[in-house]
Amino acid sequence: MEANLFLPEALVGNSEIITTIFREFPYALYGSIIVGILCAFLGVYIVAKRVVFLGAVLTQVSVLGLAITFLPITPLSHSLGSLIVTLIAVIILSRLLTGKKIPRDAVLGFVFVSSIAVRILVLQKIEKVETSEIENLLRGDILFVTPDLFYIMLAVFVGAMVVHLLFFKEFTYISFDAETAGTQGFKATFWETVFYVIAAIVIATATHMVGDIFVFGFLVIPPLAGLLLAKRVKLIFLIAMLVGTLSPLLGLFLAFKFDFPSSPAIVAVASALLAAAWIANMARRA
Amino acid sequence: MNDTNPLIEFQHATLGYGRKIVLQDVNFAIHIGDYFGMVGPNGAGKTTLLRAILGTLKPLAGEVRVRTNSGEPLRFGYVPQRDSIDSILPYAVHEVVMMGRYREVGLLRSPRQRDIDIVRESLRHVDIEDLHNRSFRDLSGGQKQRVLIARALATKPAILILDEPTNGMDLSSRISILELIRKLHDEDQMTVILVTHLLDDIANYVKRVAIVERNFFQVGNVDEVLTAENLSTLYQMPIQVAHLNGSKLILAGGARGK
């Protein structure tokens, strides 16, 4: 559903737009901010581990999981179904990606394209009226985030951040040098699994709420801005999370102002911030 | 050296992965104060042997005994192959070395003054205190190797284990790293295990050596093991061991099989 359908034509003032967003769409606003922050935070690790394509794959798998829950034979709720399919994909991928016969990117490419293909087939077999939620997500409309979905996302946000802050040393060491961490008693495989399970939960829940473009965009764009601007690791996390906070605020405003779909507008703002970071980096080096 | 109570002891150990046997009936021991080298062709089993020492690979048969210290597991200062660390994030040198203290820092705690002091002392020990705030990813190969050695020292190890520490280095960096390792062994009485495929590194620096190859596993003093006959058999090509100004030179001559 497009933003303009819910705005009176006379509503042109910027302050009125801001007021409308805060009053009428608080769950979309706050939900997109917490997803922005969380994806930006996890994205720093994902970029550092060079597994960016895995993020793209998992967003498509979670959309597939969501689509499957609309089939009449599926007894699961949308959130749970999407989460279970994504977790299964992570477990299978963790096995497939360690093999030597087939390259990792080929495995990810296969899962990526087959998820999209199966999702299209599944959507063909669902009543049109029931697919509107998925189609809205794929088109990038995030305005109708329900309170339930928002609170689930908030719980995931708190849980994921608490685990990451509690075990910051473990995640840092394993992502930098898993082999040596293992010799010092850190269980590298266990912590890698914990990381990817958390990533799967975040991606599945966030994709259900704000769509695949938003989630994948925020796993990549804010960390890149941080990498361009900061010379210290903690600052990279902070800048990434700042971009993750500002982009939804500005993006939603611009979506209302210029009648854009909200999710692509937010990703476009994040991209503009990344471009500004790149220019700043070039200027600093000149 | 205490032969009756080795730090690490292989007893008829068979090492491998699943059904694939890499090394069979391995018997040797490493003692306190050893400077022990492990050499062999690529793929011969050096990494497998190393994993068994580090405890990350259990033997398929036999035993690998690692001595404990008052019930605590033996503490290894492991220096991985430099190229295995692909750091996109710009960790500062002191942050990398602090990782060696993570085990002691504990859950939910920041490093204490003692940990910070140990990091500084480790950097000083390998002569790179001035790199304290530099980004690890921007350092030269030799500097990175020193940072990784400093991180290993920060663990306060019983044994320092270095995997191909001079791989891909120019001559001066290579000699500089080998001299640093020798200093740690000679002056600090550090027990050292050096894994490499570079015969010259082994021949002129370590005291005891293992030739790692499934059908030709040999352990002993350098002069006993690194002979022209053994090396020719190992590499299946004529190899000579010469001496020049007190250094050993390993000279490969002729084509394979001639």
mmCIF file of N, CA and C in Angstrom, chain B residues 205-250:
data_model
loop_
_atom_site.group_PDB
_atom_site.id
_atom_site.type_symbol
_atom_site.label_atom_id
_atom_site.label_comp_id
_atom_site.label_asym_id
_atom_site.label_seq_id
_atom_site.Cartn_x
_atom_site.Cartn_y
_atom_site.Cartn_z
ATOM 1 N N TYR B 205 68.301 -23.102 13.022
ATOM 2 C CA TYR B 205 67.728 -22.483 14.225
ATOM 3 C C TYR B 205 67.276 -23.482 15.288
ATOM 4 N N VAL B 206 66.600 -24.560 14.900
ATOM 5 C CA VAL B 206 66.039 -25.442 15.933
ATOM 6 C C VAL B 206 67.105 -26.414 16.441
ATOM 7 N N LYS B 207 66.793 -27.073 17.583
ATOM 8 C CA LYS B 207 67.734 -28.044 18.151
ATOM 9 C C LYS B 207 67.336 -29.472 17.793
ATOM 10 N N ARG B 208 66.030 -29.725 17.893
ATOM 11 C CA ARG B 208 65.549 -31.069 17.504
ATOM 12 C C ARG B 208 64.513 -30.902 16.406
ATOM 13 N N VAL B 209 64.359 -31.943 15.626
ATOM 14 C CA VAL B 209 63.500 -31.793 14.452
ATOM 15 C C VAL B 209 62.727 -33.086 14.178
ATOM 16 N N ALA B 210 61.525 -32.907 13.634
ATOM 17 C CA ALA B 210 60.759 -34.065 13.133
ATOM 18 C C ALA B 210 60.556 -33.865 11.648
ATOM 19 N N ILE B 211 60.916 -34.887 10.871
ATOM 20 C CA ILE B 211 60.550 -34.888 9.455
ATOM 21 C C ILE B 211 59.173 -35.539 9.385
ATOM 22 N N VAL B 212 58.213 -34.773 8.900
ATOM 23 C CA VAL B 212 56.831 -35.252 8.917
ATOM 24 C C VAL B 212 56.453 -35.766 7.528
ATOM 25 N N GLU B 213 56.279 -37.061 7.453
ATOM 26 C CA GLU B 213 55.838 -37.689 6.209
ATOM 27 C C GLU B 213 55.309 -39.068 6.600
ATOM 28 N N ARG B 214 54.202 -39.466 6.031
ATOM 29 C CA ARG B 214 53.522 -40.679 6.500
ATOM 30 C C ARG B 214 54.439 -41.908 6.547
ATOM 31 N N ASN B 215 55.213 -42.100 5.480
ATOM 32 C CA ASN B 215 56.041 -43.316 5.414
ATOM 33 C C ASN B 215 57.496 -43.069 5.795
ATOM 34 N N PHE B 216 57.771 -41.852 6.300
ATOM 35 C CA PHE B 216 59.176 -41.540 6.599
ATOM 36 C C PHE B 216 59.240 -40.577 7.784
ATOM 37 N N PHE B 217 58.613 -40.933 8.892
ATOM 38 C CA PHE B 217 58.571 -40.052 10.058
ATOM 39 C C PHE B 217 59.857 -40.233 10.870
ATOM 40 N N GLN B 218 60.621 -39.173 11.015
ATOM 41 C CA GLN B 218 61.902 -39.240 11.721
ATOM 42 C C GLN B 218 61.967 -38.143 12.776
ATOM 43 N N VAL B 219 62.500 -38.467 13.934
ATOM 44 C CA VAL B 219 62.662 -37.452 14.987
ATOM 45 C C VAL B 219 64.063 -37.574 15.578
ATOM 46 N N GLY B 220 64.698 -36.445 15.840
ATOM 47 C CA GLY B 220 66.011 -36.483 16.477
ATOM 48 C C GLY B 220 66.669 -35.126 16.448
ATOM 49 N N ASN B 221 67.968 -35.096 16.771
ATOM 50 C CA ASN B 221 68.721 -33.844 16.681
ATOM 51 C C ASN B 221 68.884 -33.453 15.219
ATOM 52 N N VAL B 222 69.097 -32.170 14.991
ATOM 53 C CA VAL B 222 69.159 -31.664 13.611
ATOM 54 C C VAL B 222 70.229 -32.399 12.801
ATOM 55 N N ASP B 223 71.407 -32.557 13.407
ATOM 56 C CA ASP B 223 72.503 -33.189 12.669
ATOM 57 C C ASP B 223 72.208 -34.648 12.323
ATOM 58 N N GLU B 224 71.433 -35.307 13.177
ATOM 59 C CA GLU B 224 71.111 -36.720 12.922
ATOM 60 C C GLU B 224 70.031 -36.867 11.844
ATOM 61 N N VAL B 225 69.102 -35.948 11.868
ATOM 62 C CA VAL B 225 67.910 -36.121 11.026
ATOM 63 C C VAL B 225 68.032 -35.417 9.668
ATOM 64 N N LEU B 226 68.547 -34.190 9.687
ATOM 65 C CA LEU B 226 68.623 -33.447 8.423
ATOM 66 C C LEU B 226 69.898 -33.825 7.668
ATOM 67 N N THR B 227 69.970 -35.068 7.262
ATOM 68 C CA THR B 227 71.114 -35.545 6.483
ATOM 69 C C THR B 227 70.746 -35.554 5.004
ATOM 70 N N ALA B 228 71.772 -35.560 4.171
ATOM 71 C CA ALA B 228 71.534 -35.579 2.721
ATOM 72 C C ALA B 228 70.716 -36.806 2.334
ATOM 73 N N GLU B 229 71.013 -37.916 2.989
ATOM 74 C CA GLU B 229 70.315 -39.166 2.656
ATOM 75 C C GLU B 229 68.827 -39.078 3.005
ATOM 76 N N ASN B 230 68.550 -38.603 4.248
ATOM 77 C CA ASN B 230 67.142 -38.494 4.671
ATOM 78 C C ASN B 230 66.365 -37.525 3.786
ATOM 79 N N LEU B 231 66.976 -36.379 3.517
ATOM 80 C CA LEU B 231 66.259 -35.358 2.740
ATOM 81 C C LEU B 231 66.060 -35.804 1.296
ATOM 82 N N SER B 232 67.046 -36.507 0.748
ATOM 83 C CA SER B 232 66.897 -37.017 -0.622
ATOM 84 C C SER B 232 65.760 -38.026 -0.690
ATOM 85 N N THR B 233 65.672 -38.860 0.349
ATOM 86 C CA THR B 233 64.578 -39.842 0.398
ATOM 87 C C THR B 233 63.233 -39.137 0.536
ATOM 88 N N LEU B 234 63.203 -38.122 1.418
ATOM 89 C CA LEU B 234 61.957 -37.414 1.682
ATOM 90 C C LEU B 234 61.427 -36.717 0.433
ATOM 91 N N TYR B 235 62.300 -36.007 -0.243
ATOM 92 C CA TYR B 235 61.849 -35.202 -1.390
ATOM 93 C C TYR B 235 62.041 -35.904 -2.735
ATOM 94 N N GLN B 236 62.591 -37.102 -2.698
ATOM 95 C CA GLN B 236 62.820 -37.911 -3.894
ATOM 96 C C GLN B 236 63.597 -37.144 -4.962
ATOM 97 N N MET B 237 64.636 -36.506 -4.505
ATOM 98 C CA MET B 237 65.548 -35.814 -5.415
ATOM 99 C C MET B 237 66.889 -35.662 -4.700
ATOM 100 N N PRO B 238 67.986 -35.525 -5.459
ATOM 101 C CA PRO B 238 69.286 -35.399 -4.793
ATOM 102 C C PRO B 238 69.385 -34.107 -3.995
ATOM 103 N N ILE B 239 69.699 -34.233 -2.719
ATOM 104 C CA ILE B 239 69.846 -33.055 -1.860
ATOM 105 C C ILE B 239 71.160 -33.161 -1.101
ATOM 106 N N GLN B 240 71.889 -32.064 -1.048
ATOM 107 C CA GLN B 240 73.150 -32.045 -0.304
ATOM 108 C C GLN B 240 73.018 -31.129 0.900
ATOM 109 N N VAL B 241 73.736 -31.466 1.956
ATOM 110 C CA VAL B 241 73.791 -30.592 3.124
ATOM 111 C C VAL B 241 75.230 -30.102 3.242
ATOM 112 N N ALA B 242 75.416 -28.796 3.036
ATOM 113 C CA ALA B 242 76.768 -28.226 3.072
ATOM 114 C C ALA B 242 76.886 -27.287 4.274
ATOM 115 N N HIS B 243 78.107 -26.907 4.589
ATOM 116 C CA HIS B 243 78.348 -25.973 5.695
ATOM 117 C C HIS B 243 79.142 -24.783 5.193
ATOM 118 N N LEU B 244 78.718 -23.579 5.597
ATOM 119 C CA LEU B 244 79.423 -22.376 5.188
ATOM 120 C C LEU B 244 79.381 -21.384 6.338
ATOM 121 N N ASN B 245 80.560 -20.991 6.819
ATOM 122 C CA ASN B 245 80.670 -20.031 7.930
ATOM 123 C C ASN B 245 79.788 -20.429 9.124
ATOM 124 N N GLY B 246 79.733 -21.675 9.403
ATOM 125 C CA GLY B 246 78.981 -22.155 10.573
ATOM 126 C C GLY B 246 77.503 -22.368 10.319
ATOM 127 N N SER B 247 77.048 -22.040 9.109
ATOM 128 C CA SER B 247 75.627 -22.261 8.798
ATOM 129 C C SER B 247 75.460 -23.463 7.884
ATOM 130 N N LYS B 248 74.308 -24.126 8.039
ATOM 131 C CA LYS B 248 74.020 -25.265 7.155
ATOM 132 C C LYS B 248 73.328 -24.745 5.902
ATOM 133 N N LEU B 249 73.701 -25.310 4.772
ATOM 134 C CA LEU B 249 73.034 -24.970 3.519
ATOM 135 C C LEU B 249 72.411 -26.236 2.962
ATOM 136 N N ILE B 250 71.145 -26.161 2.622
ATOM 137 C CA ILE B 250 70.475 -27.308 2.003
ATOM 138 C C ILE B 250 70.426 -27.031 0.510
#
